[in-house]
mmCIF file of N, CA and C in Angstrom:
data_model
loop_
_atom_site.group_PDB
_atom_site.id
_atom_site.type_symbol
_atom_site.label_atom_id
_atom_site.label_comp_id
_atom_site.label_asym_id
_atom_site.label_seq_id
_atom_site.Cartn_x
_atom_site.Cartn_y
_atom_site.Cartn_z
ATOM 1 N N UNK A 25 9.087 -5.415 0.342
ATOM 2 C CA UNK A 25 8.859 -4.593 1.846
ATOM 3 C C UNK A 25 7.972 -5.450 1.987
ATOM 4 N N UNK A 26 7.305 -6.098 1.475
ATOM 5 C CA UNK A 26 6.424 -7.009 2.013
ATOM 6 C C UNK A 26 6.854 -8.571 2.855
ATOM 7 N N UNK A 27 7.451 -8.711 1.621
ATOM 8 C CA UNK A 27 8.083 -9.584 1.866
ATOM 9 C C UNK A 27 9.371 -9.982 3.365
ATOM 10 N N UNK A 28 9.855 -8.886 3.445
ATOM 11 C CA UNK A 28 10.976 -8.430 4.095
ATOM 12 C C UNK A 28 10.607 -8.043 5.382
ATOM 13 N N UNK A 29 9.433 -7.862 5.451
ATOM 14 C CA UNK A 29 8.369 -7.260 6.656
ATOM 15 C C UNK A 29 7.918 -8.386 7.239
ATOM 16 N N UNK A 30 7.210 -9.166 6.786
ATOM 17 C CA UNK A 30 6.986 -10.943 6.613
ATOM 18 C C UNK A 30 7.809 -11.811 7.576
ATOM 19 N N UNK A 31 8.401 -11.519 7.380
ATOM 20 C CA UNK A 31 9.853 -12.513 8.030
ATOM 21 C C UNK A 31 10.229 -11.922 8.825
ATOM 22 N N UNK A 32 10.320 -10.331 9.334
ATOM 23 C CA UNK A 32 10.893 -9.685 10.389
ATOM 24 C C UNK A 32 9.991 -10.301 12.338
ATOM 25 N N UNK A 33 10.664 -10.644 12.757
ATOM 26 C CA UNK A 33 10.517 -11.608 13.904
ATOM 27 C C UNK A 33 10.450 -9.712 15.263
ATOM 28 N N UNK A 34 12.114 -9.683 15.139
ATOM 29 C CA UNK A 34 13.040 -8.371 16.556
ATOM 30 C C UNK A 34 12.247 -7.019 16.244
ATOM 31 N N UNK A 35 11.427 -6.745 15.229
ATOM 32 C CA UNK A 35 11.086 -5.393 15.287
ATOM 33 C C UNK A 35 9.635 -4.698 14.991
ATOM 34 N N UNK A 36 8.879 -4.038 15.719
ATOM 35 C CA UNK A 36 8.110 -4.056 15.537
ATOM 36 C C UNK A 36 6.925 -3.244 14.589
ATOM 37 N N UNK A 37 5.506 -3.535 14.468
ATOM 38 C CA UNK A 37 4.854 -2.567 13.484
ATOM 39 C C UNK A 37 5.751 -1.188 12.966
ATOM 40 N N UNK A 38 5.396 -0.776 14.690
ATOM 41 C CA UNK A 38 5.743 0.848 14.181
ATOM 42 C C UNK A 38 7.173 1.312 13.907
ATOM 43 N N UNK A 39 8.073 0.245 13.905
ATOM 44 C CA UNK A 39 9.963 0.605 13.780
ATOM 45 C C UNK A 39 9.173 0.871 12.770
ATOM 46 N N UNK A 40 8.941 -0.824 11.465
ATOM 47 C CA UNK A 40 8.863 -0.833 10.869
ATOM 48 C C UNK A 40 8.628 0.333 9.461
ATOM 49 N N UNK A 41 7.153 0.437 10.249
ATOM 50 C CA UNK A 41 6.674 1.629 9.632
ATOM 51 C C UNK A 41 7.225 2.551 9.478
ATOM 52 N N UNK A 42 8.588 3.851 10.642
ATOM 53 C CA UNK A 42 8.936 4.245 10.616
ATOM 54 C C UNK A 42 10.183 4.579 10.146
ATOM 55 N N UNK A 43 10.613 2.776 10.026
ATOM 56 C CA UNK A 43 11.758 3.470 9.087
ATOM 57 C C UNK A 43 11.294 3.537 7.722
ATOM 58 N N UNK A 44 9.960 2.688 7.246
ATOM 59 C CA UNK A 44 9.318 2.957 5.665
ATOM 60 C C UNK A 44 9.339 4.782 5.541
ATOM 61 N N UNK A 45 9.286 4.992 6.605
ATOM 62 C CA UNK A 45 8.209 6.667 6.632
ATOM 63 C C UNK A 45 10.048 7.385 6.513
ATOM 64 N N UNK A 46 10.685 6.937 6.792
ATOM 65 C CA UNK A 46 11.806 8.066 6.763
ATOM 66 C C UNK A 46 12.667 7.559 5.263
ATOM 67 N N UNK A 47 12.321 6.138 5.091
ATOM 68 C CA UNK A 47 13.262 6.323 3.484
ATOM 69 C C UNK A 47 12.669 6.894 2.671
ATOM 70 N N UNK A 48 10.988 6.966 2.708
ATOM 71 C CA UNK A 48 10.260 7.376 1.582
ATOM 72 C C UNK A 48 10.876 8.902 1.856
ATOM 73 N N UNK A 49 10.651 9.501 2.568
ATOM 74 C CA UNK A 49 11.143 11.240 3.113
ATOM 75 C C UNK A 49 12.283 11.544 2.220
ATOM 76 N N UNK A 50 13.425 10.473 2.624
ATOM 77 C CA UNK A 50 14.998 10.998 1.723
ATOM 78 C C UNK A 50 14.698 10.867 0.642
ATOM 79 N N UNK A 51 13.915 9.193 -0.080
ATOM 80 C CA UNK A 51 14.131 9.595 -1.196
ATOM 81 C C UNK A 51 13.250 10.565 -1.878
ATOM 82 N N UNK A 52 11.772 10.717 -1.345
ATOM 83 C CA UNK A 52 11.010 11.900 -2.234
ATOM 84 C C UNK A 52 11.782 13.040 -2.147
ATOM 85 N N UNK A 53 12.437 13.643 -0.919
ATOM 86 C CA UNK A 53 13.499 14.816 -1.072
ATOM 87 C C UNK A 53 14.415 14.699 -2.549
ATOM 88 N N UNK A 54 14.112 13.779 -2.937
ATOM 89 C CA UNK A 54 15.471 13.858 -4.300
ATOM 90 C C UNK A 54 15.089 14.159 -5.383
ATOM 91 N N UNK A 55 13.898 14.205 -5.985
ATOM 92 C CA UNK A 55 12.814 14.177 -7.042
ATOM 93 C C UNK A 55 12.061 14.678 -6.750
ATOM 94 N N UNK A 56 11.164 15.694 -5.675
ATOM 95 C CA UNK A 56 10.286 17.021 -5.293
ATOM 96 C C UNK A 56 10.588 18.127 -5.792
ATOM 97 N N UNK A 57 10.437 18.239 -6.893
ATOM 98 C CA UNK A 57 10.608 20.202 -7.167
ATOM 99 C C UNK A 57 10.102 21.003 -5.696
ATOM 100 N N UNK A 58 9.465 20.194 -5.011
ATOM 101 C CA UNK A 58 8.628 21.644 -4.250
ATOM 102 C C UNK A 58 10.629 21.835 -3.371
ATOM 103 N N UNK A 59 9.947 23.178 -2.805
ATOM 104 C CA UNK A 59 10.780 23.591 -1.703
ATOM 105 C C UNK A 59 10.402 24.272 -0.614
ATOM 106 N N UNK A 60 10.820 24.416 0.746
ATOM 107 C CA UNK A 60 10.362 25.071 1.455
ATOM 108 C C UNK A 60 8.816 25.983 1.151
ATOM 109 N N UNK A 61 9.690 27.077 0.233
ATOM 110 C CA UNK A 61 8.925 28.490 0.399
ATOM 111 C C UNK A 61 8.038 28.402 -0.353
ATOM 112 N N UNK A 62 8.479 27.420 -1.005
ATOM 113 C CA UNK A 62 7.291 27.128 -2.766
ATOM 114 C C UNK A 62 5.656 26.293 -1.927
ATOM 115 N N UNK A 63 5.478 26.031 -0.663
ATOM 116 C CA UNK A 63 4.824 25.418 0.407
ATOM 117 C C UNK A 63 4.229 25.920 1.389
ATOM 118 N N UNK A 64 2.729 26.773 1.529
ATOM 119 C CA UNK A 64 2.045 27.201 2.606
ATOM 120 C C UNK A 64 2.345 26.396 3.568
ATOM 121 N N UNK A 65 2.178 27.351 4.737
ATOM 122 C CA UNK A 65 1.975 26.404 6.387
ATOM 123 C C UNK A 65 1.202 26.087 6.440
ATOM 124 N N UNK A 66 -0.003 25.562 5.781
ATOM 125 C CA UNK A 66 -1.114 25.301 5.798
ATOM 126 C C UNK A 66 -0.991 23.825 5.280
ATOM 127 N N UNK A 67 -0.254 24.389 3.811
ATOM 128 C CA UNK A 67 -0.026 23.166 3.508
ATOM 129 C C UNK A 67 0.867 22.263 3.523
ATOM 130 N N UNK A 68 2.003 22.244 4.984
ATOM 131 C CA UNK A 68 2.575 20.896 4.864
ATOM 132 C C UNK A 68 2.269 20.741 6.449
ATOM 133 N N UNK A 69 1.100 21.434 6.652
ATOM 134 C CA UNK A 69 0.144 20.939 7.612
ATOM 135 C C UNK A 69 -0.432 19.828 7.286
ATOM 136 N N UNK A 70 -0.880 20.042 6.644
ATOM 137 C CA UNK A 70 -1.982 18.746 5.794
ATOM 138 C C UNK A 70 -0.879 17.527 5.051
ATOM 139 N N UNK A 71 0.089 17.940 4.878
ATOM 140 C CA UNK A 71 1.275 16.932 4.844
ATOM 141 C C UNK A 71 1.029 15.978 5.502
ATOM 142 N N UNK A 72 2.221 17.095 6.772
ATOM 143 C CA UNK A 72 2.065 16.094 8.253
ATOM 144 C C UNK A 72 1.011 15.453 8.731
ATOM 145 N N UNK A 73 -0.214 15.388 8.605
ATOM 146 C CA UNK A 73 -1.399 14.814 8.973
ATOM 147 C C UNK A 73 -1.607 13.035 7.743
ATOM 148 N N UNK A 74 -1.193 13.917 6.767
ATOM 149 C CA UNK A 74 -1.488 12.592 5.566
ATOM 150 C C UNK A 74 0.022 12.100 5.777
ATOM 151 N N UNK A 75 0.809 12.568 6.226
ATOM 152 C CA UNK A 75 1.683 11.470 6.348
ATOM 153 C C UNK A 75 2.135 10.248 7.556
ATOM 154 N N UNK A 76 1.849 11.144 9.025
ATOM 155 C CA UNK A 76 1.581 11.087 10.556
ATOM 156 C C UNK A 76 0.511 9.675 9.821
ATOM 157 N N UNK A 77 -1.077 10.166 10.315
ATOM 158 C CA UNK A 77 -1.887 9.528 10.630
ATOM 159 C C UNK A 77 -2.439 8.523 9.568
ATOM 160 N N UNK A 78 -2.573 8.549 8.115
ATOM 161 C CA UNK A 78 -2.764 7.990 7.582
ATOM 162 C C UNK A 78 -1.495 6.879 6.498
ATOM 163 N N UNK A 79 -0.787 7.243 6.617
ATOM 164 C CA UNK A 79 0.661 6.459 5.717
ATOM 165 C C UNK A 79 0.980 5.823 7.466
ATOM 166 N N UNK A 80 1.806 6.454 8.336
ATOM 167 C CA UNK A 80 2.090 6.598 9.003
ATOM 168 C C UNK A 80 1.192 5.221 10.141
ATOM 169 N N UNK A 81 0.219 5.499 10.689
ATOM 170 C CA UNK A 81 -1.476 4.840 10.561
ATOM 171 C C UNK A 81 -1.360 3.105 10.338
ATOM 172 N N UNK A 82 -1.080 3.397 9.352
ATOM 173 C CA UNK A 82 -1.830 2.540 8.022
ATOM 174 C C UNK A 82 -1.178 1.225 8.054
ATOM 175 N N UNK A 83 0.230 2.252 7.946
ATOM 176 C CA UNK A 83 2.258 1.601 7.875
ATOM 177 C C UNK A 83 1.998 0.900 9.261
ATOM 178 N N UNK A 84 1.758 0.729 10.426
ATOM 179 C CA UNK A 84 1.357 0.722 11.351
ATOM 180 C C UNK A 84 0.596 -1.139 12.020
ATOM 181 N N UNK A 85 -0.360 -1.037 11.794
ATOM 182 C CA UNK A 85 -1.613 -2.065 11.901
ATOM 183 C C UNK A 85 -1.032 -2.513 10.759
ATOM 184 N N UNK A 86 -0.776 -2.496 9.405
ATOM 185 C CA UNK A 86 -0.592 -3.353 8.184
ATOM 186 C C UNK A 86 0.597 -4.331 8.600
ATOM 187 N N UNK A 87 1.818 -3.949 9.099
ATOM 188 C CA UNK A 87 3.259 -3.748 9.838
ATOM 189 C C UNK A 87 2.972 -5.065 10.864
ATOM 190 N N UNK A 88 2.200 -4.514 11.576
ATOM 191 C CA UNK A 88 1.304 -5.659 13.169
ATOM 192 C C UNK A 88 0.701 -6.606 12.644
ATOM 193 N N UNK A 89 0.484 -6.654 11.695
ATOM 194 C CA UNK A 89 -1.132 -7.661 11.567
ATOM 195 C C UNK A 89 0.391 -8.883 10.794
ATOM 196 N N UNK A 90 1.196 -8.263 9.457
ATOM 197 C CA UNK A 90 1.288 -9.365 8.882
ATOM 198 C C UNK A 90 2.317 -10.656 8.941
ATOM 199 N N UNK A 91 3.322 -10.667 9.739
ATOM 200 C CA UNK A 91 3.329 -11.420 10.444
ATOM 201 C C UNK A 91 2.328 -12.183 10.423
ATOM 202 N N UNK A 92 1.265 -11.827 10.866
ATOM 203 C CA UNK A 92 -0.229 -13.177 11.152
ATOM 204 C C UNK A 92 -0.688 -13.381 10.493
ATOM 205 N N UNK A 93 -0.682 -12.570 9.012
ATOM 206 C CA UNK A 93 -1.355 -12.878 7.857
ATOM 207 C C UNK A 93 -0.717 -13.992 6.998
ATOM 208 N N UNK A 94 -1.775 -14.953 5.920
ATOM 209 C CA UNK A 94 -1.498 -15.726 5.577
ATOM 210 C C UNK A 94 -0.533 -14.300 3.628
ATOM 211 N N UNK A 95 0.232 -15.051 3.714
ATOM 212 C CA UNK A 95 0.559 -13.778 1.936
ATOM 213 C C UNK A 95 -0.189 -13.748 1.024
ATOM 214 N N UNK A 96 -0.977 -15.005 0.457
ATOM 215 C CA UNK A 96 -1.741 -14.653 -0.254
ATOM 216 C C UNK A 96 -3.068 -13.794 0.448
ATOM 217 N N UNK A 97 -3.137 -13.524 1.665
ATOM 218 C CA UNK A 97 -4.178 -12.475 2.201
ATOM 219 C C UNK A 97 -3.081 -11.398 1.958
ATOM 220 N N UNK A 98 -2.218 -11.600 2.103
ATOM 221 C CA UNK A 98 -1.823 -10.398 2.488
ATOM 222 C C UNK A 98 -1.386 -9.941 0.998
ATOM 223 N N UNK A 99 -0.891 -10.414 0.130
ATOM 224 C CA UNK A 99 -1.233 -9.956 -0.968
ATOM 225 C C UNK A 99 -2.627 -8.841 -1.814
ATOM 226 N N UNK A 100 -3.701 -10.187 -0.681
ATOM 227 C CA UNK A 100 -4.601 -8.924 -1.746
ATOM 228 C C UNK A 100 -4.842 -7.615 -0.833
ATOM 229 N N UNK A 101 -4.867 -7.877 0.811
ATOM 230 C CA UNK A 101 -4.874 -6.618 1.276
ATOM 231 C C UNK A 101 -4.306 -5.050 0.807
ATOM 232 N N UNK A 102 -2.522 -5.966 0.006
ATOM 233 C CA UNK A 102 -2.127 -4.768 0.026
ATOM 234 C C UNK A 102 -2.657 -4.075 -1.440
ATOM 235 N N UNK A 103 -3.042 -4.874 -2.509
ATOM 236 C CA UNK A 103 -3.461 -4.754 -3.944
ATOM 237 C C UNK A 103 -4.634 -3.437 -3.573
ATOM 238 N N UNK A 104 -5.058 -4.366 -2.683
ATOM 239 C CA UNK A 104 -6.926 -3.457 -2.864
ATOM 240 C C UNK A 104 -6.629 -2.169 -2.094
ATOM 241 N N UNK A 105 -5.713 -1.205 -1.151
ATOM 242 C CA UNK A 105 -5.673 -0.282 -1.248
ATOM 243 C C UNK A 105 -5.317 1.062 -2.048
ATOM 244 N N UNK A 106 -4.268 0.447 -3.045
ATOM 245 C CA UNK A 106 -4.748 1.788 -4.163
ATOM 246 C C UNK A 106 -5.891 1.754 -5.467
ATOM 247 N N UNK A 107 -6.426 0.682 -5.408
ATOM 248 C CA UNK A 107 -7.751 0.254 -5.759
ATOM 249 C C UNK A 107 -8.580 0.625 -4.817
ATOM 250 N N UNK A 108 -8.528 0.763 -3.911
ATOM 251 C CA UNK A 108 -9.792 1.481 -2.762
ATOM 252 C C UNK A 108 -9.981 3.475 -3.244
ATOM 253 N N UNK A 109 -8.308 3.418 -3.233
ATOM 254 C CA UNK A 109 -8.015 5.037 -3.091
ATOM 255 C C UNK A 109 -8.426 5.399 -4.406
ATOM 256 N N UNK A 110 -8.360 4.755 -5.268
ATOM 257 C CA UNK A 110 -8.497 5.493 -6.601
ATOM 258 C C UNK A 110 -10.224 5.387 -7.100
ATOM 259 N N UNK A 111 -10.862 4.218 -6.208
ATOM 260 C CA UNK A 111 -12.385 5.162 -5.884
ATOM 261 C C UNK A 111 -13.094 5.530 -5.178
ATOM 262 N N UNK A 112 -12.115 5.033 -3.932
ATOM 263 C CA UNK A 112 -12.564 6.837 -3.716
ATOM 264 C C UNK A 112 -12.614 7.693 -3.744
ATOM 265 N N UNK A 113 -11.544 8.417 -4.678
ATOM 266 C CA UNK A 113 -11.322 9.557 -5.455
ATOM 267 C C UNK A 113 -12.306 9.841 -6.430
ATOM 268 N N UNK A 114 -13.180 8.688 -7.353
ATOM 269 C CA UNK A 114 -13.509 9.458 -8.371
ATOM 270 C C UNK A 114 -15.268 9.185 -7.064
ATOM 271 N N UNK A 115 -15.090 8.488 -5.741
ATOM 272 C CA UNK A 115 -16.639 9.228 -5.525
ATOM 273 C C UNK A 115 -16.829 9.986 -4.562
ATOM 274 N N UNK A 116 -15.389 10.063 -3.881
ATOM 275 C CA UNK A 116 -15.700 11.389 -3.124
ATOM 276 C C UNK A 116 -15.752 13.150 -3.315
ATOM 277 N N UNK A 117 -14.293 13.443 -4.469
ATOM 278 C CA UNK A 117 -13.879 14.389 -5.310
ATOM 279 C C UNK A 117 -14.386 14.048 -6.397
ATOM 280 N N UNK A 118 -15.540 12.865 -6.822
ATOM 281 C CA UNK A 118 -15.828 13.547 -8.483
ATOM 282 C C UNK A 118 -14.483 14.013 -9.894
ATOM 283 N N UNK A 119 -13.245 12.806 -9.214
ATOM 284 C CA UNK A 119 -12.308 12.688 -10.443
ATOM 285 C C UNK A 119 -12.733 10.938 -10.887
ATOM 286 N N UNK A 120 -12.984 11.971 -12.416
ATOM 287 C CA UNK A 120 -12.633 11.050 -13.869
ATOM 288 C C UNK A 120 -12.109 9.672 -13.611
ATOM 289 N N UNK A 121 -11.968 8.487 -14.285
ATOM 290 C CA UNK A 121 -11.308 7.798 -13.938
ATOM 291 C C UNK A 121 -10.863 7.211 -15.944
ATOM 292 N N UNK A 122 -9.728 7.479 -15.465
ATOM 293 C CA UNK A 122 -9.461 6.268 -17.041
ATOM 294 C C UNK A 122 -9.738 5.625 -17.411
ATOM 295 N N UNK A 123 -9.880 4.482 -18.666
ATOM 296 C CA UNK A 123 -9.632 3.611 -18.861
ATOM 297 C C UNK A 123 -8.925 3.220 -18.508
ATOM 298 N N UNK A 124 -7.457 2.779 -18.404
ATOM 299 C CA UNK A 124 -6.858 2.636 -17.960
ATOM 300 C C UNK A 124 -6.816 1.887 -15.943
ATOM 301 N N UNK A 125 -7.704 2.814 -16.068
ATOM 302 C CA UNK A 125 -7.888 3.150 -14.093
ATOM 303 C C UNK A 125 -8.916 2.088 -13.552
ATOM 304 N N UNK A 126 -9.341 2.394 -15.037
ATOM 305 C CA UNK A 126 -10.735 1.163 -14.877
ATOM 306 C C UNK A 126 -10.776 -0.693 -14.669
ATOM 307 N N UNK A 127 -9.180 -0.859 -16.143
ATOM 308 C CA UNK A 127 -8.561 -1.930 -16.786
ATOM 309 C C UNK A 127 -8.427 -2.360 -15.612
ATOM 310 N N UNK A 128 -6.972 -1.499 -14.802
ATOM 311 C CA UNK A 128 -6.435 -1.718 -13.393
ATOM 312 C C UNK A 128 -7.112 -2.207 -12.453
ATOM 313 N N UNK A 129 -8.021 -1.154 -11.372
ATOM 314 C CA UNK A 129 -9.356 -1.771 -10.413
ATOM 315 C C UNK A 129 -9.906 -3.443 -11.242
ATOM 316 N N UNK A 130 -10.253 -3.015 -12.312
ATOM 317 C CA UNK A 130 -10.353 -4.966 -12.480
ATOM 318 C C UNK A 130 -9.902 -5.611 -12.447
ATOM 319 N N UNK A 131 -8.627 -5.520 -13.325
ATOM 320 C CA UNK A 131 -7.729 -6.522 -12.926
ATOM 321 C C UNK A 131 -6.991 -6.920 -11.143
ATOM 322 N N UNK A 132 -7.513 -6.244 -10.268
ATOM 323 C CA UNK A 132 -6.817 -5.674 -9.119
ATOM 324 C C UNK A 132 -7.969 -6.884 -8.976
ATOM 325 N N UNK A 133 -9.408 -6.770 -8.752
ATOM 326 C CA UNK A 133 -10.375 -7.658 -8.170
ATOM 327 C C UNK A 133 -10.043 -8.618 -8.967
ATOM 328 N N UNK A 134 -9.885 -8.290 -9.988
ATOM 329 C CA UNK A 134 -10.478 -9.845 -10.292
ATOM 330 C C UNK A 134 -9.365 -11.078 -9.854
ATOM 331 N N UNK A 135 -8.191 -10.747 -10.025
ATOM 332 C CA UNK A 135 -6.743 -11.228 -9.292
ATOM 333 C C UNK A 135 -6.862 -11.269 -7.701
ATOM 334 N N UNK A 136 -7.571 -10.734 -7.171
ATOM 335 C CA UNK A 136 -7.939 -10.442 -5.725
ATOM 336 C C UNK A 136 -8.566 -11.519 -5.931
ATOM 337 N N UNK A 137 -10.424 -12.168 -6.481
ATOM 338 C CA UNK A 137 -10.572 -12.862 -6.076
ATOM 339 C C UNK A 137 -10.229 -14.009 -6.389
ATOM 340 N N UNK A 138 -9.598 -13.999 -7.303
ATOM 341 C CA UNK A 138 -8.770 -15.910 -8.069
ATOM 342 C C UNK A 138 -8.098 -16.329 -6.654
ATOM 343 N N UNK A 139 -6.938 -15.349 -6.328
ATOM 344 C CA UNK A 139 -6.298 -15.642 -4.694
ATOM 345 C C UNK A 139 -7.001 -16.312 -3.900
ATOM 346 N N UNK A 140 -8.185 -15.137 -3.766
ATOM 347 C CA UNK A 140 -9.730 -15.291 -2.241
ATOM 348 C C UNK A 140 -9.935 -16.532 -2.355
ATOM 349 N N UNK A 141 -9.931 -16.882 -3.568
ATOM 350 C CA UNK A 141 -11.209 -18.310 -4.364
ATOM 351 C C UNK A 141 -10.385 -19.863 -4.516
ATOM 352 N N UNK A 142 -8.521 -19.258 -4.283
ATOM 353 C CA UNK A 142 -7.920 -20.477 -4.575
ATOM 354 C C UNK A 142 -7.948 -20.794 -6.109
ATOM 355 N N UNK A 143 -8.383 -19.991 -7.488
ATOM 356 C CA UNK A 143 -8.348 -19.665 -8.977
ATOM 357 C C UNK A 143 -6.445 -20.466 -9.255
ATOM 358 N N UNK A 144 -6.997 -21.177 -10.666
ATOM 359 C CA UNK A 144 -4.983 -21.873 -10.942
ATOM 360 C C UNK A 144 -5.091 -22.586 -10.207
ATOM 361 N N UNK A 145 -3.309 -23.079 -11.400
ATOM 362 C CA UNK A 145 -2.782 -24.169 -11.000
ATOM 363 C C UNK A 145 -2.789 -24.533 -9.520
ATOM 364 N N UNK A 146 -2.968 -25.957 -9.838
ATOM 365 C CA UNK A 146 -2.487 -26.414 -8.576
ATOM 366 C C UNK A 146 -1.600 -27.247 -8.547
ATOM 367 N N UNK A 147 0.087 -26.796 -7.582
ATOM 368 C CA UNK A 147 1.199 -27.184 -7.669
ATOM 369 C C UNK A 147 0.899 -28.640 -7.125
ATOM 370 N N UNK A 148 1.703 -29.625 -7.854
ATOM 371 C CA UNK A 148 1.749 -30.786 -7.171
ATOM 372 C C UNK A 148 3.307 -30.253 -6.034
ATOM 373 N N UNK A 149 3.176 -31.608 -4.733
ATOM 374 C CA UNK A 149 3.671 -31.549 -4.110
ATOM 375 C C UNK A 149 5.169 -32.379 -4.489
ATOM 376 N N UNK A 150 5.158 -32.878 -5.152
ATOM 377 C CA UNK A 150 6.093 -33.811 -5.463
ATOM 378 C C UNK A 150 6.664 -33.567 -6.352
ATOM 379 N N UNK A 151 8.258 -32.919 -6.299
ATOM 380 C CA UNK A 151 9.091 -32.580 -7.588
ATOM 381 C C UNK A 151 8.904 -34.109 -8.423
ATOM 382 N N UNK A 152 8.949 -33.353 -9.682
ATOM 383 C CA UNK A 152 9.658 -33.833 -10.797
ATOM 384 C C UNK A 152 11.029 -34.628 -10.926
ATOM 385 N N UNK A 153 11.079 -35.682 -12.215
ATOM 386 C CA UNK A 153 12.772 -35.825 -12.412
ATOM 387 C C UNK A 153 12.974 -35.543 -13.626
ATOM 388 N N UNK A 154 12.727 -34.066 -13.608
ATOM 389 C CA UNK A 154 12.931 -33.234 -14.984
ATOM 390 C C UNK A 154 14.278 -33.711 -15.287
#
């Protein structure tokens, strides 16, 4: 979706966020076992706040900024988002992280540093005649 969003010129960030959220609603409705009667009205309210404010708001900001960002910077920001969510979950809610989560967050941070600091193999602009 990020690659598609980066190349789109005629659609705004809010429009793209709306399309993505509507697709998410459709796909999630196919696999989520909870029906309307199994969730209280207070819980539906929280779901709406999370969906509209957190997911919708963040996606609108992200998709508005995406065409203006370089692809490596966009990748770094998109990968830092889940790592930040895991860290906030541990700090704010006291959730204990497993070893896989520590390794995953570490890999994200190292990869983000590598992209930001331009580590790795430099590609030649010349095409080899192999």
